[in-house]
Amino acid sequence: MTKIIWQQGELIEVTIADLSDSGDGVGRADERVVFVADTVPGDRALVRLAHVKPKYAHAKLQKLLQPSPHRIRPACIVADKCGGCQWQHINYDYQLVAKQNQVIQAMERIGGFTQPPVDRVLAAGSALGYRNKSTYPLGKSVTGQVQAGYYQKGSHQLINLNQCPVQDSRLNPMLAEVKQDIQRRGWQIYDEQRHLGQIRHLSLRIGRHTGEMLLTLVVKDWNLPEIATQAQEWLKRYPQLMGVCLNRNGDRTNAIFGLETRCIAGVPHLCEQFAGLEFQVRPDTFFQVYTETAEALLQVIQSQLNLQGHELLVDAYCGIGTLTLPLAKQVRQAIGLEVQAAAVEQAIFNAQRNEIDNVTFQVGAVEKLLPKMGTIPEVVILDPPRKGCDGAVIETLRQLKPSQIVYVSCKVATLARDLKLLCEDGQYKITRVQPADFFPQTAHVEAAAFLVL
């Protein structure tokens, strides 16, 4: 049988059967896989082939022939253009099913686990209006108007927003009005192609429980005329605004924040309540974007660990102590390990603020600090960045043999890879994997895996 040759630009019909971990619909045609953005399992669609490979192709949706029962009208009027969300056209119940499947498939295909114990996804309390932080690139329209938003899917074209349905609604007035203030001041928007101009990004942050806010402009250098005057105006206009900051990023880079932040008016932090404790959060602090779901996952961790008060707990990749401090209240001693000195400084402050004195924090790479512990912890919490754990961390844990490990991950592919190594030769057993939805309307899923000897 001669295999049909696909041509770029060709129209084909496809039925979507699954979703990829990047959020695209996945279908099959002529014994090959087709990835199609903006589609839902159950859709029958006419698609145009865009990038053709021998065994698969990427295509663009041209016409919906029969919509999936899981398809809904997006809440956002620019959802079909904006790259901030991938799944606003999918009903929320099915988003949760898809995310659970994503975890199961990673555990099976990458981890090699048979029938992994993956629970239903811990659902968000609200699928909209949840983000406690939004950072928008800035641009200019063809008529010279200041714009802020997200880039169009698959392009570098800015989609201008005056409000965003997934960010905390209390931030929406600032998004619309700050653009007007930048326009009025005549501040130049950064042009990344020519490395000219001044303001690169607008970052807004809010304490979900306290309502306190931060406004940060990411700039190429510190020379922003009349910023002090404008900062005072913002503080007067927005009663919950605690501080206005500048972050300097003078490099030609895709990174948003630079290394140095200055407070122009107010204070350089907001206060937030998390799990009954008070935390200080700065403009560039890592703090989970969905506060309430993070608290719910913490409750699952506390319940599953069943701490008795005599344990030594190590929280690797501890950040500002978001997990360390609530868990420290339930153990004999807690130790946090973190490579970023600024985060450790905040963690120490947060411990003192909450009068938690059985916790210490160490600055350094986890793969270097963990082997030097000098004692064996009963419990280890792992919450690494997307790239997962360094191989030396996995090897050290297999040597130390803590009785319980909790691995919290924002990328299930690296989670499955590392769990496979930890469970090699049957040393550790996975008792439960709890996915959690920290990013409704997107393909991202968080998961906590629980391991015992």
CSV table of C-alpha atoms in Angstrom, one decimal:
chain,number,residue,atom,x,y,z
A,1,MET,CA,0.0,0.0,0.0
A,2,THR,CA,1.5,3.3,-1.1
A,3,LYS,CA,1.6,5.9,1.7
A,4,ILE,CA,-0.2,9.2,0.9
A,5,ILE,CA,2.3,12.0,0.6
A,6,TRP,CA,1.3,15.1,2.6
A,7,GLN,CA,2.0,18.6,1.3
A,8,GLN,CA,2.4,21.7,3.3
A,9,GLY,CA,-0.7,23.9,2.9
A,10,GLU,CA,-2.9,20.8,2.1
A,11,LEU,CA,-6.4,20.6,3.6
A,12,ILE,CA,-7.2,17.3,5.4
A,13,GLU,CA,-10.0,16.1,7.6
A,14,VAL,CA,-9.1,14.9,11.1
A,15,THR,CA,-10.9,13.8,14.3
A,16,ILE,CA,-9.3,14.9,17.5
A,17,ALA,CA,-8.8,12.1,20.1
A,18,ASP,CA,-6.4,13.5,22.7
A,19,LEU,CA,-4.5,16.5,24.0
A,20,SER,CA,-0.7,16.9,24.0
A,21,ASP,CA,1.2,18.2,27.0
A,22,SER,CA,1.6,21.5,25.2
A,23,GLY,CA,-2.2,21.8,24.9
A,24,ASP,CA,-2.7,21.0,21.2
A,25,GLY,CA,-5.4,18.6,20.0
A,26,VAL,CA,-4.0,15.3,18.7
A,27,GLY,CA,-5.6,13.3,15.9
A,28,ARG,CA,-4.6,10.7,13.4
A,29,ALA,CA,-5.0,10.6,9.6
A,30,ASP,CA,-3.4,8.3,7.1
A,31,GLU,CA,-1.6,6.5,10.0
A,32,ARG,CA,0.1,9.7,11.1
A,33,VAL,CA,-0.3,12.0,14.0
A,34,VAL,CA,-1.6,15.5,13.5
A,35,PHE,CA,-1.3,18.2,16.2
A,36,VAL,CA,-3.9,21.0,15.9
A,37,ALA,CA,-4.1,24.0,18.3
A,38,ASP,CA,-7.5,25.2,19.5
A,39,THR,CA,-9.1,21.8,19.1
A,40,VAL,CA,-10.8,19.5,21.6
A,41,PRO,CA,-11.1,15.7,21.8
A,42,GLY,CA,-14.3,14.9,19.9
A,43,ASP,CA,-13.9,17.7,17.3
A,44,ARG,CA,-14.1,16.7,13.7
A,45,ALA,CA,-12.3,19.4,11.8
A,46,LEU,CA,-10.9,20.5,8.5
A,47,VAL,CA,-7.3,21.5,9.1
A,48,ARG,CA,-4.4,23.0,6.9
A,49,LEU,CA,-1.1,21.3,7.2
A,50,ALA,CA,1.6,23.7,8.3
A,51,HIS,CA,4.7,21.7,9.2
A,52,VAL,CA,5.0,18.3,7.7
A,53,LYS,CA,7.3,15.5,8.9
A,54,PRO,CA,7.5,11.9,7.9
A,55,LYS,CA,5.5,10.6,10.9
A,56,TYR,CA,3.5,13.6,12.1
A,57,ALA,CA,2.4,17.1,11.2
A,58,HIS,CA,1.3,20.3,12.8
A,59,ALA,CA,-1.8,21.9,11.3
A,60,LYS,CA,-4.1,24.9,11.7
A,61,LEU,CA,-7.8,24.7,12.3
A,62,GLN,CA,-9.7,25.9,9.2
A,63,LYS,CA,-13.2,24.8,9.8
A,64,LEU,CA,-15.0,23.0,12.6
A,65,LEU,CA,-17.1,20.2,10.9
A,66,GLN,CA,-18.5,18.8,14.1
A,67,PRO,CA,-17.8,20.3,17.6
A,68,SER,CA,-16.8,18.2,20.6
A,69,PRO,CA,-19.3,18.0,23.4
A,70,HIS,CA,-16.5,19.3,25.6
A,71,ARG,CA,-16.2,22.6,23.6
A,72,ILE,CA,-17.4,25.8,25.1
A,73,ARG,CA,-17.4,29.5,24.2
A,74,PRO,CA,-14.3,31.1,25.7
A,75,ALA,CA,-14.7,33.7,28.5
A,76,CYS,CA,-12.2,36.0,26.8
A,77,ILE,CA,-12.9,37.9,23.6
A,78,VAL,CA,-9.3,37.4,22.4
A,79,ALA,CA,-8.9,33.8,23.5
A,80,ASP,CA,-8.5,32.6,19.9
A,81,LYS,CA,-5.5,35.0,19.4
A,82,CYS,CA,-3.9,35.5,22.8
A,83,GLY,CA,-1.1,33.1,23.8
A,84,GLY,CA,-1.7,33.4,27.5
A,85,CYS,CA,-4.2,30.5,27.7
A,86,GLN,CA,-4.6,27.4,25.5
A,87,TRP,CA,-7.8,25.9,26.9
A,88,GLN,CA,-10.5,28.5,27.3
A,89,HIS,CA,-12.5,26.7,24.6
A,90,ILE,CA,-12.6,23.5,26.7
A,91,ASN,CA,-15.1,23.0,29.6
A,92,TYR,CA,-13.4,22.9,32.9
A,93,ASP,CA,-14.5,19.4,33.9
A,94,TYR,CA,-12.8,18.0,30.8
A,95,GLN,CA,-9.6,20.1,31.5
A,96,LEU,CA,-9.3,18.2,34.7
A,97,VAL,CA,-9.7,14.9,33.0
A,98,ALA,CA,-7.1,15.9,30.4
A,99,LYS,CA,-4.6,16.9,33.1
A,100,GLN,CA,-5.0,13.6,35.0
A,101,ASN,CA,-4.4,11.8,31.7
A,102,GLN,CA,-1.3,13.9,31.1
A,103,VAL,CA,0.1,12.7,34.4
A,104,ILE,CA,-0.8,9.1,33.9
A,105,GLN,CA,0.7,9.0,30.4
A,106,ALA,CA,4.0,10.6,31.6
A,107,MET,CA,4.2,8.1,34.5
A,108,GLU,CA,3.6,5.2,32.1
A,109,ARG,CA,5.6,6.3,29.1
A,110,ILE,CA,8.5,8.0,30.7
A,111,GLY,CA,8.5,6.5,34.2
A,112,GLY,CA,7.7,3.0,33.0
A,113,PHE,CA,5.1,2.6,35.8
A,114,THR,CA,2.2,0.2,35.3
A,115,GLN,CA,-1.1,1.5,36.6
A,116,PRO,CA,0.4,4.4,38.5
A,117,PRO,CA,-1.7,5.5,41.5
A,118,VAL,CA,-2.7,8.9,40.1
A,119,ASP,CA,-5.6,10.6,41.8
A,120,ARG,CA,-8.2,12.9,40.2
A,121,VAL,CA,-6.9,16.4,39.8
A,122,LEU,CA,-7.3,18.7,42.7
A,123,ALA,CA,-9.7,21.2,41.1
A,124,ALA,CA,-9.4,24.9,41.4
A,125,GLY,CA,-12.0,26.8,43.4
A,126,SER,CA,-12.5,29.1,40.4
A,127,ALA,CA,-11.3,28.5,36.8
A,128,LEU,CA,-11.1,32.3,36.2
A,129,GLY,CA,-9.8,35.3,38.1
A,130,TYR,CA,-7.2,33.3,40.0
A,131,ARG,CA,-3.8,34.6,39.1
A,132,ASN,CA,-2.0,36.5,41.9
A,133,LYS,CA,0.7,37.7,39.5
A,134,SER,CA,0.7,38.8,35.9
A,135,THR,CA,3.6,40.2,33.9
A,136,TYR,CA,2.9,41.8,30.6
A,137,PRO,CA,5.3,42.7,27.8
A,138,LEU,CA,4.7,46.2,26.5
A,139,GLY,CA,4.5,47.4,22.9
A,140,LYS,CA,3.1,50.1,20.7
A,141,SER,CA,0.3,50.0,18.2
A,142,VAL,CA,0.7,51.3,14.6
A,143,THR,CA,-0.8,54.6,15.8
A,144,GLY,CA,1.7,54.9,18.7
A,145,GLN,CA,-0.6,53.8,21.6
A,146,VAL,CA,1.1,52.0,24.5
A,147,GLN,CA,-0.1,48.4,24.6
A,148,ALA,CA,0.2,45.6,27.2
A,149,GLY,CA,-0.8,42.0,26.8
A,150,TYR,CA,0.4,38.6,25.7
A,151,TYR,CA,1.9,37.5,22.4
A,152,GLN,CA,-0.3,36.0,19.8
A,153,LYS,CA,0.0,32.2,19.5
A,154,GLY,CA,3.0,31.2,17.5
A,155,SER,CA,4.1,34.8,16.9
A,156,HIS,CA,5.7,37.8,18.4
A,157,GLN,CA,2.7,40.1,17.8
A,158,LEU,CA,1.3,41.6,21.0
A,159,ILE,CA,-2.4,41.2,21.7
A,160,ASN,CA,-3.5,44.3,23.6
A,161,LEU,CA,-5.5,43.7,26.8
A,162,ASN,CA,-7.3,46.1,29.1
A,163,GLN,CA,-8.4,43.3,31.4
A,164,CYS,CA,-7.5,39.6,31.7
A,165,PRO,CA,-10.1,37.1,32.8
A,166,VAL,CA,-7.6,34.7,34.5
A,167,GLN,CA,-5.8,37.4,36.6
A,168,ASP,CA,-7.3,38.5,39.9
A,169,SER,CA,-10.0,41.0,38.8
A,170,ARG,CA,-8.7,43.6,41.3
A,171,LEU,CA,-5.7,44.1,39.1
A,172,ASN,CA,-7.7,44.9,36.0
A,173,PRO,CA,-8.1,48.7,36.6
A,174,MET,CA,-4.3,49.0,37.0
A,175,LEU,CA,-3.7,47.2,33.7
A,176,ALA,CA,-5.8,49.6,31.8
A,177,GLU,CA,-4.8,52.8,33.6
A,178,VAL,CA,-1.1,52.3,33.9
A,179,LYS,CA,-0.8,52.1,30.2
A,180,GLN,CA,-2.4,55.5,29.9
A,181,ASP,CA,0.0,56.9,32.4
A,182,ILE,CA,3.0,55.5,30.5
A,183,GLN,CA,1.6,57.1,27.4
A,184,ARG,CA,1.0,60.5,29.1
A,185,ARG,CA,4.6,60.5,30.5
A,186,GLY,CA,6.0,59.9,27.1
A,187,TRP,CA,8.2,57.0,28.3
A,188,GLN,CA,9.6,55.0,25.5
A,189,ILE,CA,8.7,51.4,25.1
A,190,TYR,CA,11.6,49.0,24.6
A,191,ASP,CA,12.3,47.7,21.1
A,192,GLU,CA,14.0,44.4,21.5
A,193,GLN,CA,15.1,44.3,17.8
A,194,ARG,CA,17.1,47.5,18.1
A,195,HIS,CA,17.7,47.4,21.9
A,196,LEU,CA,16.3,50.9,22.2
A,197,GLY,CA,13.7,52.4,24.4
A,198,GLN,CA,13.1,52.0,28.1
A,199,ILE,CA,10.1,50.1,29.6
A,200,ARG,CA,10.1,46.3,28.8
A,201,HIS,CA,7.4,44.8,31.0
A,202,LEU,CA,4.6,45.7,33.5
A,203,SER,CA,4.3,43.3,36.4
A,204,LEU,CA,1.3,43.3,38.8
A,205,ARG,CA,1.1,41.3,41.9
A,206,ILE,CA,-1.6,40.9,44.6
A,207,GLY,CA,-2.0,39.0,47.9
A,208,ARG,CA,-5.2,37.0,47.3
A,209,HIS,CA,-6.0,37.0,51.1
A,210,THR,CA,-4.8,40.4,52.0
A,211,GLY,CA,-5.5,42.4,48.9
A,212,GLU,CA,-2.1,44.1,49.1
A,213,MET,CA,-0.6,44.9,45.7
A,214,LEU,CA,2.8,45.6,44.0
A,215,LEU,CA,3.4,47.4,40.7
A,216,THR,CA,6.8,46.8,39.0
A,217,LEU,CA,8.1,48.2,35.8
A,218,VAL,CA,11.0,46.3,34.1
A,219,VAL,CA,13.3,48.8,32.5
A,220,LYS,CA,16.5,48.8,30.5
A,221,ASP,CA,18.1,51.3,32.9
A,222,TRP,CA,17.2,53.4,35.9
A,223,ASN,CA,16.8,56.7,33.9
A,224,LEU,CA,13.0,57.0,33.8
A,225,PRO,CA,12.0,60.7,34.0
A,226,GLU,CA,9.5,61.7,36.7
A,227,ILE,CA,9.1,58.1,37.9
A,228,ALA,CA,9.1,59.2,41.6
A,229,THR,CA,6.2,61.6,40.9
A,230,GLN,CA,4.2,59.0,39.0
A,231,ALA,CA,4.9,56.4,41.7
A,232,GLN,CA,3.3,58.7,44.3
A,233,GLU,CA,0.3,59.2,42.1
A,234,TRP,CA,-0.2,55.5,41.8
A,235,LEU,CA,0.0,55.0,45.6
A,236,LYS,CA,-2.6,57.7,46.1
A,237,ARG,CA,-4.9,56.3,43.3
A,238,TYR,CA,-4.7,52.6,44.5
A,239,PRO,CA,-5.2,52.3,48.3
A,240,GLN,CA,-4.1,48.7,48.3
A,241,LEU,CA,-0.9,49.4,46.4
A,242,MET,CA,2.0,48.9,48.9
A,243,GLY,CA,4.9,49.7,46.6
A,244,VAL,CA,6.1,50.8,43.2
A,245,CYS,CA,9.4,49.2,42.0
A,246,LEU,CA,11.7,49.3,39.1
A,247,ASN,CA,13.6,46.2,38.0
A,248,ARG,CA,16.5,46.7,35.7
A,249,ASN,CA,17.1,44.3,32.8
A,250,GLY,CA,19.6,45.8,30.4
A,251,ASP,CA,20.5,42.6,28.6
A,252,ARG,CA,19.4,41.3,25.2
A,253,THR,CA,17.5,38.4,26.6
A,254,ASN,CA,14.1,36.7,26.8
A,255,ALA,CA,14.3,36.7,30.6
A,256,ILE,CA,11.8,39.1,32.1
A,257,PHE,CA,13.4,40.2,35.3
A,258,GLY,CA,17.0,41.4,35.8
A,259,LEU,CA,19.0,40.9,39.0
A,260,GLU,CA,18.4,44.3,40.7
A,261,THR,CA,15.2,45.8,41.9
A,262,ARG,CA,14.7,49.3,43.5
A,263,CYS,CA,11.7,50.5,45.4
A,264,ILE,CA,10.6,53.9,44.1
A,265,ALA,CA,7.7,54.5,46.5
A,266,GLY,CA,6.1,52.6,49.4
A,267,VAL,CA,7.7,49.3,50.4
A,268,PRO,CA,9.3,46.7,48.1
A,269,HIS,CA,7.0,43.9,49.2
A,270,LEU,CA,3.4,42.9,49.9
A,271,CYS,CA,2.2,40.7,52.7
A,272,GLU,CA,0.2,37.6,52.0
A,273,GLN,CA,-1.4,34.9,54.3
A,274,PHE,CA,-0.7,31.3,53.3
A,275,ALA,CA,-1.7,28.3,55.3
A,276,GLY,CA,-2.4,30.5,58.4
A,277,LEU,CA,1.1,32.1,58.2
A,278,GLU,CA,2.2,35.6,57.0
A,279,PHE,CA,4.6,35.8,54.1
A,280,GLN,CA,6.5,38.7,52.6
A,281,VAL,CA,6.5,38.6,48.8
A,282,ARG,CA,8.7,40.8,46.6
A,283,PRO,CA,8.3,41.6,42.9
A,284,ASP,CA,10.6,38.8,41.8
A,285,THR,CA,9.8,36.3,44.5
A,286,PHE,CA,8.7,32.8,43.3
A,287,PHE,CA,5.3,32.3,44.9
A,288,GLN,CA,2.7,29.9,43.4
A,289,VAL,CA,0.4,31.8,41.1
A,290,TYR,CA,-2.8,30.2,42.5
A,291,THR,CA,-2.7,30.7,46.2
A,292,GLU,CA,-5.8,28.7,47.2
A,293,THR,CA,-4.9,25.6,45.2
A,294,ALA,CA,-1.4,25.7,46.6
A,295,GLU,CA,-2.9,25.7,50.1
A,296,ALA,CA,-5.2,22.8,49.2
A,297,LEU,CA,-2.2,20.8,47.9
A,298,LEU,CA,-0.3,21.6,51.1
A,299,GLN,CA,-3.2,20.1,53.1
A,300,VAL,CA,-3.0,16.9,51.1
A,301,ILE,CA,0.8,16.8,51.8
A,302,GLN,CA,0.2,17.3,55.5
A,303,SER,CA,-2.5,14.6,55.6
A,304,GLN,CA,-0.4,12.1,53.7
A,305,LEU,CA,2.8,12.6,55.7
A,306,ASN,CA,0.9,12.2,59.0
A,307,LEU,CA,3.8,13.9,60.9
A,308,GLN,CA,4.2,13.0,64.5
A,309,GLY,CA,6.4,15.9,65.7
A,310,HIS,CA,9.7,14.0,66.2
A,311,GLU,CA,10.8,14.1,62.5
A,312,LEU,CA,13.7,15.9,60.9
A,313,LEU,CA,12.4,17.3,57.6
A,314,VAL,CA,14.5,18.7,54.7
A,315,ASP,CA,12.8,21.0,52.2
A,316,ALA,CA,15.0,21.0,49.1
A,317,TYR,CA,14.5,23.9,46.7
A,318,CYS,CA,12.6,25.7,49.5
A,319,GLY,CA,12.3,29.2,48.0
A,320,ILE,CA,11.0,31.6,50.6
A,321,GLY,CA,9.7,28.8,52.8
A,322,THR,CA,6.2,28.4,51.5
A,323,LEU,CA,6.1,24.7,52.3
A,324,THR,CA,9.0,24.7,54.9
A,325,LEU,CA,7.3,26.9,57.4
A,326,PRO,CA,3.8,25.3,57.7
A,327,LEU,CA,5.5,21.8,57.8
A,328,ALA,CA,8.0,23.0,60.4
A,329,LYS,CA,5.2,23.5,62.9
A,330,GLN,CA,4.5,19.7,62.7
A,331,VAL,CA,8.1,18.4,63.1
A,332,ARG,CA,11.0,18.5,65.5
A,333,GLN,CA,13.3,20.4,63.1
A,334,ALA,CA,13.1,21.6,59.5
A,335,ILE,CA,15.9,22.5,57.2
A,336,GLY,CA,15.4,24.5,53.9
A,337,LEU,CA,17.9,24.3,51.1
A,338,GLU,CA,17.8,27.0,48.3
A,339,VAL,CA,20.3,28.2,45.8
A,340,GLN,CA,19.1,31.8,45.6
A,341,ALA,CA,20.4,33.9,48.5
A,342,ALA,CA,17.6,36.5,48.2
A,343,ALA,CA,15.0,33.8,48.7
A,344,VAL,CA,16.7,32.5,51.8
A,345,GLU,CA,16.9,36.0,53.2
A,346,GLN,CA,13.1,36.2,52.8
A,347,ALA,CA,12.6,32.7,54.2
A,348,ILE,CA,14.5,33.6,57.3
A,349,PHE,CA,12.5,36.8,57.7
A,350,ASN,CA,9.2,34.9,57.2
A,351,ALA,CA,10.3,32.4,59.9
A,352,GLN,CA,11.0,35.2,62.3
A,353,ARG,CA,7.8,37.0,61.4
A,354,ASN,CA,5.8,33.8,62.3
A,355,GLU,CA,7.9,33.0,65.4
A,356,ILE,CA,8.9,29.6,64.0
A,357,ASP,CA,12.3,28.8,65.6
A,358,ASN,CA,12.8,25.2,64.7
A,359,VAL,CA,13.8,25.8,61.1
A,360,THR,CA,17.1,26.8,59.5
A,361,PHE,CA,17.9,27.7,55.9
A,362,GLN,CA,21.1,27.1,53.9
A,363,VAL,CA,22.2,28.8,50.7
A,364,GLY,CA,23.6,26.7,48.0
A,365,ALA,CA,22.8,24.1,45.3
A,366,VAL,CA,20.8,21.2,46.6
A,367,GLU,CA,23.1,18.7,44.9
A,368,LYS,CA,26.0,20.1,47.0
A,369,LEU,CA,24.2,20.7,50.3
A,370,LEU,CA,22.3,17.5,50.6
A,371,PRO,CA,25.3,15.1,50.8
A,372,LYS,CA,26.8,17.3,53.5
A,373,MET,CA,23.8,17.0,55.8
A,374,GLY,CA,25.6,14.9,58.4
A,375,THR,CA,22.3,13.4,59.5
A,376,ILE,CA,19.5,11.4,57.9
A,377,PRO,CA,16.2,13.2,57.6
A,378,GLU,CA,13.0,11.1,58.0
A,379,VAL,CA,11.2,13.3,55.4
A,380,VAL,CA,12.4,15.1,52.3
A,381,ILE,CA,10.4,17.5,50.3
A,382,LEU,CA,11.5,18.0,46.7
A,383,ASP,CA,10.1,21.0,44.7
A,384,PRO,CA,12.6,21.6,41.9
A,385,PRO,CA,12.4,23.9,38.9
A,386,ARG,CA,11.0,22.5,35.6
A,387,LYS,CA,14.2,20.7,34.7
A,388,GLY,CA,13.8,18.4,37.7
A,389,CYS,CA,16.4,17.2,40.1
A,390,ASP,CA,20.1,17.0,39.4
A,391,GLY,CA,21.3,13.4,39.1
A,392,ALA,CA,23.4,13.8,42.3
A,393,VAL,CA,20.3,14.7,44.3
A,394,ILE,CA,18.6,11.4,43.2
A,395,GLU,CA,21.8,9.4,44.1
A,396,THR,CA,22.2,11.1,47.5
A,397,LEU,CA,18.5,10.3,48.4
A,398,ARG,CA,19.0,6.7,47.4
A,399,GLN,CA,22.0,6.6,49.8
A,400,LEU,CA,20.4,8.5,52.7
A,401,LYS,CA,17.1,6.5,52.4
A,402,PRO,CA,14.7,9.0,54.1
A,403,SER,CA,11.5,7.0,55.0
A,404,GLN,CA,9.3,9.4,53.1
A,405,ILE,CA,9.8,11.6,50.1
A,406,VAL,CA,7.3,14.1,48.6
A,407,TYR,CA,8.2,15.2,45.1
A,408,VAL,CA,6.2,18.3,44.0
A,409,SER,CA,6.6,19.1,40.3
A,410,CYS,CA,5.5,21.6,37.7
A,411,LYS,CA,6.5,19.4,34.8
A,412,VAL,CA,5.3,15.8,34.8
A,413,ALA,CA,7.8,14.7,32.3
A,414,THR,CA,10.8,15.4,34.6
A,415,LEU,CA,8.8,14.1,37.5
A,416,ALA,CA,8.3,10.8,35.9
A,417,ARG,CA,11.9,10.6,34.9
A,418,ASP,CA,13.2,11.3,38.4
A,419,LEU,CA,10.6,8.9,40.0
A,420,LYS,CA,11.8,6.1,37.8
A,421,LEU,CA,15.3,6.7,39.1
A,422,LEU,CA,14.2,6.9,42.8
A,423,CYS,CA,12.1,3.7,42.4
A,424,GLU,CA,14.9,1.7,40.6
A,425,ASP,CA,15.4,-1.8,42.0
A,426,GLY,CA,12.3,-1.4,44.1
A,427,GLN,CA,14.0,0.9,46.7
A,428,TYR,CA,11.1,3.3,46.8
A,429,LYS,CA,7.4,2.7,46.2
A,430,ILE,CA,5.0,5.4,45.0
A,431,THR,CA,1.9,5.3,47.2
A,432,ARG,CA,0.0,8.2,45.6
A,433,VAL,CA,0.3,10.9,43.0
A,434,GLN,CA,-1.9,13.9,43.5
A,435,PRO,CA,-2.2,16.3,40.6
A,436,ALA,CA,-3.4,19.9,41.3
A,437,ASP,CA,-4.7,22.5,39.0
A,438,PHE,CA,-2.5,25.6,39.6
A,439,PHE,CA,-3.1,27.0,36.0
A,440,PRO,CA,-6.8,26.6,34.9
A,441,GLN,CA,-7.3,27.4,31.1
A,442,THR,CA,-3.8,26.1,30.3
A,443,ALA,CA,-2.2,22.7,29.7
A,444,HIS,CA,0.0,23.1,32.8
A,445,VAL,CA,-0.5,20.7,35.7
A,446,GLU,CA,1.3,20.4,39.1
A,447,ALA,CA,1.6,17.1,40.8
A,448,ALA,CA,2.8,15.8,44.2
A,449,ALA,CA,4.2,12.2,44.3
A,450,PHE,CA,4.5,10.4,47.7
A,451,LEU,CA,7.2,7.8,48.1
A,452,VAL,CA,8.0,5.4,50.9
A,453,LEU,CA,10.8,2.9,51.4
